[in-house]
Amino acid sequence: MKVINSEYKKRNMKIWNEVAPRYHKRWASVNKGPFQSTKKLIELMKINEKNLVLDVACGTGVVTKQIQKKVGKSGQVVGIDTSTTAIKIAKKENKKNKNLDFLNADAENFSFSKKFDIVTCQYALFFFPNAQKALKNIKNNLKKSGSIGISVHGSNENVPFFSSILDSATKYIPDYIPPGTPNLDRFGTKSALKIEVRKAGFSNIVTKEFIFKYSPGKFEDYWKNYIKYIAKPLKEKLNALEYSKRKEFKNSVKEKTLQYTKRNGDIIFPWQVLILTAKNN
Ligand SMILES: C[S@@+](CC[C@H](N)C(=O)[O-])C[C@H]1O[C@@H](n2cnc3c(N)ncnc32)[C@H](O)[C@@H]1O
């Protein structure tokens, strides 16, 4: 298990180093797609001035920056992520904010000398192979009165932006998802998410569901952009498919998107997001 986890982590780190600039440009910096939920997460956390906040798996620092606006000059915010590229972007975009720091650290293995009032984690819990370890680690770095806020995508069928392509990809490219990859929708139901967080010792757990809309444009835009924004190894696997198989694959994706396609050809996907809040004790 340990070997598989460390191989997966290396692979995931490489992917995020490659994908981070595109992810930042396409989603994070423009508050589109799943980023419509960031505002909800920040509201639910009731962040005050002077708070010391940690943003775990902060990516390019978009959520972290929103938090910094809430804590004002008297608070302090730290963002950690394993992707060196993401942290570089976060630092570059936030040079002026003195009370905002970004560091490379693993969610499962970090430790700070000070304890935090609040810890947030947007769209990353499912990437941690040992999510329990990460949650317990978060708990250890939280004040007794502290709270956490965790956002995850809903289950596959409720996030057709991903599943329309992924379901077909796994059918046409059997090794599309390498062995050892954690199931990315394993916390995609209220109960699964709650059980995991409760197991780590948190209390007062509340999980809210939000459904946003996202239009990736017409089918050809969706297809083209999805391929453009995925990491190189996946693109290579797709390109290695025989022409006829690739066509079949594309058609099967198109079929899945039909139920979300309007008369003018625009696809409008629903996007389910779960946001969990909990207390340390
Ligand atoms: C979907 S992005 C979300 C980034 C950010 N929270 C946001 O919402 O913009 C997932 C992030 O998790 C990070 N990540 C994955 N595994 C990690 C780990 N074990 N420790 C810390 N960060 C990790 C990736 O590098 C990536 O930046």
CSV table of C-alpha atoms and ligand atoms in Angstrom, one decimal:
chain,number,residue,atom,x,y,z
A,1,MET,CA,0.0,0.0,0.0
A,2,LYS,CA,2.8,2.4,1.0
A,3,VAL,CA,4.7,1.9,-2.3
A,4,ILE,CA,1.5,2.3,-4.3
A,5,ASN,CA,0.7,5.5,-2.4
A,6,SER,CA,4.1,7.0,-2.9
A,7,GLU,CA,4.1,6.2,-6.6
A,8,TYR,CA,0.6,7.7,-7.0
A,9,LYS,CA,1.7,10.8,-5.1
A,10,LYS,CA,4.7,11.3,-7.3
A,11,ARG,CA,2.6,10.9,-10.4
A,12,ASN,CA,-0.1,13.3,-9.0
A,13,MET,CA,2.6,15.9,-8.1
A,14,LYS,CA,3.9,15.7,-11.7
A,15,ILE,CA,0.4,16.1,-13.1
A,16,TRP,CA,-0.3,19.2,-10.9
A,17,ASN,CA,3.0,20.7,-11.8
A,18,GLU,CA,2.1,20.5,-15.4
A,19,VAL,CA,-1.6,21.4,-15.0
A,20,ALA,CA,-1.5,24.2,-12.4
A,21,PRO,CA,-0.9,27.2,-14.9
A,22,ARG,CA,-3.8,26.0,-17.1
A,23,TYR,CA,-6.0,25.3,-14.1
A,24,HIS,CA,-5.3,28.7,-12.8
A,25,LYS,CA,-6.1,30.4,-16.1
A,26,ARG,CA,-9.2,28.5,-17.0
A,27,TRP,CA,-10.9,28.1,-13.6
A,28,ALA,CA,-9.3,29.5,-10.5
A,29,SER,CA,-8.5,33.0,-11.5
A,30,VAL,CA,-11.9,33.6,-13.1
A,31,ASN,CA,-14.1,32.0,-10.5
A,32,LYS,CA,-15.7,29.8,-13.1
A,33,GLY,CA,-16.9,26.2,-12.9
A,34,PRO,CA,-16.5,24.7,-9.5
A,35,PHE,CA,-15.0,27.9,-8.2
A,36,GLN,CA,-18.5,29.3,-7.8
A,37,SER,CA,-18.4,27.5,-4.5
A,38,THR,CA,-15.4,29.3,-3.1
A,39,LYS,CA,-17.6,32.2,-1.9
A,40,LYS,CA,-19.9,29.7,-0.1
A,41,LEU,CA,-17.0,28.0,1.7
A,42,ILE,CA,-15.7,31.4,2.8
A,43,GLU,CA,-19.1,32.5,4.1
A,44,LEU,CA,-19.7,29.2,6.0
A,45,MET,CA,-16.3,29.5,7.7
A,46,LYS,CA,-17.2,32.8,9.4
A,47,ILE,CA,-13.6,34.0,9.2
A,48,ASN,CA,-12.8,37.0,11.4
A,49,GLU,CA,-10.0,39.5,11.6
A,50,LYS,CA,-7.0,38.3,13.5
A,51,ASN,CA,-7.7,34.7,12.6
A,52,LEU,CA,-4.9,32.4,11.8
A,53,VAL,CA,-6.0,30.3,8.8
A,54,LEU,CA,-4.4,27.4,6.9
A,55,ASP,CA,-5.5,26.5,3.4
A,56,VAL,CA,-4.5,22.9,2.7
A,57,ALA,CA,-3.7,21.9,-0.9
A,58,CYS,CA,-4.1,25.6,-1.8
A,59,GLY,CA,-3.1,25.2,-5.4
A,60,THR,CA,-2.5,28.6,-7.0
A,61,GLY,CA,-3.8,30.4,-3.9
A,62,VAL,CA,-7.2,31.6,-5.1
A,63,VAL,CA,-9.1,30.5,-2.0
A,64,THR,CA,-6.2,31.5,0.2
A,65,LYS,CA,-6.3,35.1,-1.2
A,66,GLN,CA,-10.1,35.3,-0.5
A,67,ILE,CA,-9.4,34.2,3.1
A,68,GLN,CA,-6.7,36.8,3.5
A,69,LYS,CA,-9.2,39.6,2.6
A,70,LYS,CA,-11.3,38.4,5.5
A,71,VAL,CA,-8.6,38.2,8.2
A,72,GLY,CA,-7.4,41.7,7.4
A,73,LYS,CA,-4.0,43.0,8.4
A,74,SER,CA,-4.1,41.6,11.9
A,75,GLY,CA,-4.6,37.9,10.9
A,76,GLN,CA,-2.3,35.5,9.1
A,77,VAL,CA,-3.0,33.0,6.3
A,78,VAL,CA,-0.8,30.1,5.1
A,79,GLY,CA,-1.4,28.0,2.0
A,80,ILE,CA,0.4,24.7,1.5
A,81,ASP,CA,0.5,22.4,-1.5
A,82,THR,CA,2.8,19.7,-2.9
A,83,SER,CA,2.9,21.3,-6.4
A,84,THR,CA,6.0,23.5,-6.7
A,85,THR,CA,4.5,25.2,-9.9
A,86,ALA,CA,1.2,26.0,-8.1
A,87,ILE,CA,3.0,27.5,-5.1
A,88,LYS,CA,5.2,29.6,-7.5
A,89,ILE,CA,2.1,31.0,-9.1
A,90,ALA,CA,0.5,31.6,-5.7
A,91,LYS,CA,3.5,33.5,-4.5
A,92,LYS,CA,3.9,35.5,-7.7
A,93,GLU,CA,0.2,36.6,-7.6
A,94,ASN,CA,0.3,37.6,-3.9
A,95,LYS,CA,3.7,39.4,-3.5
A,96,LYS,CA,2.2,42.4,-1.8
A,97,ASN,CA,0.3,40.6,1.0
A,98,LYS,CA,2.7,40.4,3.9
A,99,ASN,CA,0.4,38.2,6.0
A,100,LEU,CA,-0.1,35.6,3.3
A,101,ASP,CA,2.5,32.8,3.0
A,102,PHE,CA,2.7,29.8,0.6
A,103,LEU,CA,4.8,26.7,1.3
A,104,ASN,CA,5.4,23.3,-0.4
A,105,ALA,CA,4.1,20.7,2.1
A,106,ASP,CA,2.2,17.4,2.0
A,107,ALA,CA,-1.3,17.4,3.6
A,108,GLU,CA,-0.5,14.1,5.2
A,109,ASN,CA,2.9,15.3,6.7
A,110,PHE,CA,3.0,18.9,7.8
A,111,SER,CA,3.4,20.5,11.2
A,112,PHE,CA,3.4,24.1,12.3
A,113,SER,CA,4.6,25.6,15.6
A,114,LYS,CA,1.4,27.6,15.9
A,115,LYS,CA,-2.1,26.1,15.9
A,116,PHE,CA,-4.7,27.5,13.5
A,117,ASP,CA,-8.2,28.9,14.1
A,118,ILE,CA,-9.5,27.6,10.8
A,119,VAL,CA,-8.3,25.1,8.2
A,120,THR,CA,-9.8,25.0,4.7
A,121,CYS,CA,-9.4,22.5,1.9
A,122,GLN,CA,-11.1,23.0,-1.4
A,123,TYR,CA,-11.2,20.1,-4.0
A,124,ALA,CA,-8.3,18.1,-2.7
A,125,LEU,CA,-9.3,15.6,0.1
A,126,PHE,CA,-10.0,13.0,-2.6
A,127,PHE,CA,-6.5,13.3,-3.9
A,128,PHE,CA,-4.9,12.3,-0.6
A,129,PRO,CA,-4.4,8.5,-0.7
A,130,ASN,CA,-4.5,8.4,3.1
A,131,ALA,CA,-7.2,11.0,3.7
A,132,GLN,CA,-7.5,9.9,7.4
A,133,LYS,CA,-3.9,10.8,7.9
A,134,ALA,CA,-4.4,14.2,6.4
A,135,LEU,CA,-7.5,14.8,8.5
A,136,LYS,CA,-5.8,13.8,11.7
A,137,ASN,CA,-2.9,15.9,10.8
A,138,ILE,CA,-5.2,18.9,10.2
A,139,LYS,CA,-6.8,18.2,13.6
A,140,ASN,CA,-3.4,18.2,15.3
A,141,ASN,CA,-2.6,21.6,13.8
A,142,LEU,CA,-6.0,23.1,14.8
A,143,LYS,CA,-6.8,25.0,18.0
A,144,LYS,CA,-9.2,23.2,20.4
A,145,SER,CA,-11.8,25.8,19.5
A,146,GLY,CA,-10.9,25.6,15.8
A,147,SER,CA,-13.0,24.6,12.8
A,148,ILE,CA,-12.5,23.1,9.3
A,149,GLY,CA,-14.2,23.7,6.0
A,150,ILE,CA,-13.8,21.0,3.2
A,151,SER,CA,-15.3,21.2,-0.3
A,152,VAL,CA,-15.4,18.2,-2.6
A,153,HIS,CA,-17.0,17.5,-5.9
A,154,GLY,CA,-20.2,15.4,-5.8
A,155,SER,CA,-20.4,11.8,-7.0
A,156,ASN,CA,-19.6,11.0,-10.6
A,157,GLU,CA,-23.2,11.1,-11.9
A,158,ASN,CA,-23.7,14.5,-10.4
A,159,VAL,CA,-20.6,16.0,-12.0
A,160,PRO,CA,-21.1,15.2,-15.7
A,161,PHE,CA,-18.4,17.7,-16.7
A,162,PHE,CA,-15.9,15.0,-15.6
A,163,SER,CA,-17.9,11.8,-15.9
A,164,SER,CA,-19.1,12.3,-19.5
A,165,ILE,CA,-15.5,12.0,-20.5
A,166,LEU,CA,-14.1,9.8,-17.7
A,167,ASP,CA,-16.7,7.0,-18.0
A,168,SER,CA,-15.9,6.6,-21.7
A,169,ALA,CA,-12.2,7.1,-21.3
A,170,THR,CA,-12.0,4.2,-18.8
A,171,LYS,CA,-13.9,2.1,-21.3
A,172,TYR,CA,-11.8,2.8,-24.4
A,173,ILE,CA,-8.4,3.2,-22.6
A,174,PRO,CA,-8.2,0.5,-20.0
A,175,ASP,CA,-5.1,1.9,-18.3
A,176,TYR,CA,-6.4,5.5,-18.4
A,177,ILE,CA,-6.5,5.5,-14.6
A,178,PRO,CA,-3.4,3.8,-13.4
A,179,PRO,CA,-3.6,1.2,-10.5
A,180,GLY,CA,-3.2,2.8,-7.1
A,181,THR,CA,-5.1,5.9,-8.1
A,182,PRO,CA,-7.7,6.7,-5.3
A,183,ASN,CA,-11.3,6.9,-6.4
A,184,LEU,CA,-11.8,10.6,-6.9
A,185,ASP,CA,-15.5,10.6,-6.0
A,186,ARG,CA,-15.0,8.5,-2.8
A,187,PHE,CA,-16.2,11.4,-0.7
A,188,GLY,CA,-18.8,12.5,-3.2
A,189,THR,CA,-21.9,11.8,-1.0
A,190,LYS,CA,-22.8,13.5,2.2
A,191,SER,CA,-22.6,10.3,4.2
A,192,ALA,CA,-19.2,9.2,2.9
A,193,LEU,CA,-17.7,12.6,3.5
A,194,LYS,CA,-19.2,12.8,7.0
A,195,ILE,CA,-18.1,9.3,8.0
A,196,GLU,CA,-14.5,10.1,7.0
A,197,VAL,CA,-14.4,13.4,8.9
A,198,ARG,CA,-16.1,11.9,12.0
A,199,LYS,CA,-13.6,9.0,12.0
A,200,ALA,CA,-10.7,11.5,12.4
A,201,GLY,CA,-12.4,12.9,15.6
A,202,PHE,CA,-14.2,16.0,14.4
A,203,SER,CA,-17.6,17.0,15.8
A,204,ASN,CA,-20.5,19.3,14.9
A,205,ILE,CA,-20.3,18.1,11.3
A,206,VAL,CA,-22.6,19.8,8.9
A,207,THR,CA,-22.6,19.0,5.1
A,208,LYS,CA,-24.3,21.2,2.6
A,209,GLU,CA,-25.0,20.5,-1.0
A,210,PHE,CA,-24.8,23.1,-3.8
A,211,ILE,CA,-25.6,22.6,-7.4
A,212,PHE,CA,-23.9,25.1,-9.8
A,213,LYS,CA,-24.3,25.4,-13.6
A,214,TYR,CA,-21.4,25.4,-15.9
A,215,SER,CA,-21.3,25.7,-19.6
A,216,PRO,CA,-18.2,24.5,-21.4
A,217,GLY,CA,-19.7,25.8,-24.7
A,218,LYS,CA,-20.8,23.6,-27.6
A,219,PHE,CA,-19.7,19.9,-27.7
A,220,GLU,CA,-16.6,20.6,-29.9
A,221,ASP,CA,-15.4,23.3,-27.4
A,222,TYR,CA,-16.0,20.9,-24.5
A,223,TRP,CA,-14.0,18.1,-26.2
A,224,LYS,CA,-11.2,20.3,-27.5
A,225,ASN,CA,-10.7,22.2,-24.2
A,226,TYR,CA,-10.9,19.0,-22.1
A,227,ILE,CA,-8.1,17.5,-24.1
A,228,LYS,CA,-6.1,20.7,-24.1
A,229,TYR,CA,-6.2,21.1,-20.4
A,230,ILE,CA,-5.5,17.5,-19.3
A,231,ALA,CA,-1.9,16.4,-18.5
A,232,LYS,CA,0.4,15.1,-21.2
A,233,PRO,CA,0.4,11.4,-20.2
A,234,LEU,CA,-3.4,11.3,-20.6
A,235,LYS,CA,-3.2,13.2,-23.9
A,236,GLU,CA,-0.7,10.7,-25.2
A,237,LYS,CA,-2.9,7.8,-24.3
A,238,LEU,CA,-5.8,9.4,-26.2
A,239,ASN,CA,-3.7,10.1,-29.2
A,240,ALA,CA,-2.4,6.6,-29.3
A,241,LEU,CA,-5.9,5.3,-29.9
A,242,GLU,CA,-6.7,4.0,-33.4
A,243,TYR,CA,-8.6,6.6,-35.4
A,244,SER,CA,-11.8,4.5,-35.5
A,245,LYS,CA,-11.7,3.9,-31.7
A,246,ARG,CA,-11.0,7.6,-31.1
A,247,LYS,CA,-14.1,8.4,-33.1
A,248,GLU,CA,-16.2,5.9,-31.2
A,249,PHE,CA,-14.9,7.3,-28.0
A,250,LYS,CA,-15.7,10.8,-29.0
A,251,ASN,CA,-19.2,9.8,-30.1
A,252,SER,CA,-19.9,8.0,-26.8
A,253,VAL,CA,-18.9,11.2,-24.9
A,254,LYS,CA,-21.2,13.2,-27.2
A,255,GLU,CA,-24.1,10.9,-26.5
A,256,LYS,CA,-23.6,11.4,-22.7
A,257,THR,CA,-23.7,15.2,-23.1
A,258,LEU,CA,-27.0,15.2,-25.2
A,259,GLN,CA,-29.2,15.4,-22.1
A,260,TYR,CA,-27.4,18.6,-21.1
A,261,THR,CA,-27.4,20.2,-24.6
A,262,LYS,CA,-29.7,23.1,-25.3
A,263,ARG,CA,-31.4,23.8,-28.7
A,264,ASN,CA,-28.6,26.2,-29.7
A,265,GLY,CA,-26.0,23.5,-29.1
A,266,ASP,CA,-24.7,24.9,-25.8
A,267,ILE,CA,-24.0,22.3,-23.1
A,268,ILE,CA,-25.1,23.3,-19.6
A,269,PHE,CA,-23.8,20.9,-17.0
A,270,PRO,CA,-25.1,20.8,-13.4
A,271,TRP,CA,-22.1,20.6,-11.0
A,272,GLN,CA,-22.7,19.2,-7.5
A,273,VAL,CA,-20.4,20.4,-4.7
A,274,LEU,CA,-20.5,19.3,-1.1
A,275,ILE,CA,-19.2,21.6,1.6
A,276,LEU,CA,-18.5,20.2,5.0
A,277,THR,CA,-17.9,22.2,8.2
A,278,ALA,CA,-16.9,20.7,11.5
A,279,LYS,CA,-15.4,21.6,14.9
A,280,ASN,CA,-12.2,20.2,16.5
A,281,ASN,CA,-14.1,19.1,19.5
B,1,LIG,C1,-8.1,20.7,-7.7
B,1,LIG,S1,-6.6,21.4,-7.1
B,1,LIG,C2,-7.3,22.5,-5.9
B,1,LIG,C3,-6.4,23.6,-5.5
B,1,LIG,C4,-7.0,24.7,-4.6
B,1,LIG,N1,-7.5,24.2,-3.3
B,1,LIG,C5,-8.1,25.4,-5.3
B,1,LIG,O1,-9.3,25.2,-5.0
B,1,LIG,O2,-7.8,26.3,-6.2
B,1,LIG,C6,-5.9,20.1,-6.1
B,1,LIG,C7,-4.6,20.5,-5.4
B,1,LIG,O3,-4.3,19.5,-4.5
B,1,LIG,C8,-2.9,19.4,-4.5
B,1,LIG,N2,-2.5,18.2,-3.8
B,1,LIG,C9,-2.7,16.9,-4.2
B,1,LIG,N3,-2.2,16.0,-3.3
B,1,LIG,C10,-1.7,16.8,-2.3
B,1,LIG,C11,-1.1,16.5,-1.0
B,1,LIG,N4,-0.9,15.2,-0.6
B,1,LIG,N5,-0.7,17.5,-0.2
B,1,LIG,C12,-0.9,18.8,-0.6
B,1,LIG,N6,-1.4,19.1,-1.7
B,1,LIG,C13,-1.8,18.1,-2.6
B,1,LIG,C14,-2.5,19.5,-5.9
B,1,LIG,O4,-1.1,19.8,-6.1
B,1,LIG,C15,-3.4,20.6,-6.4
B,1,LIG,O5,-2.9,21.9,-6.3
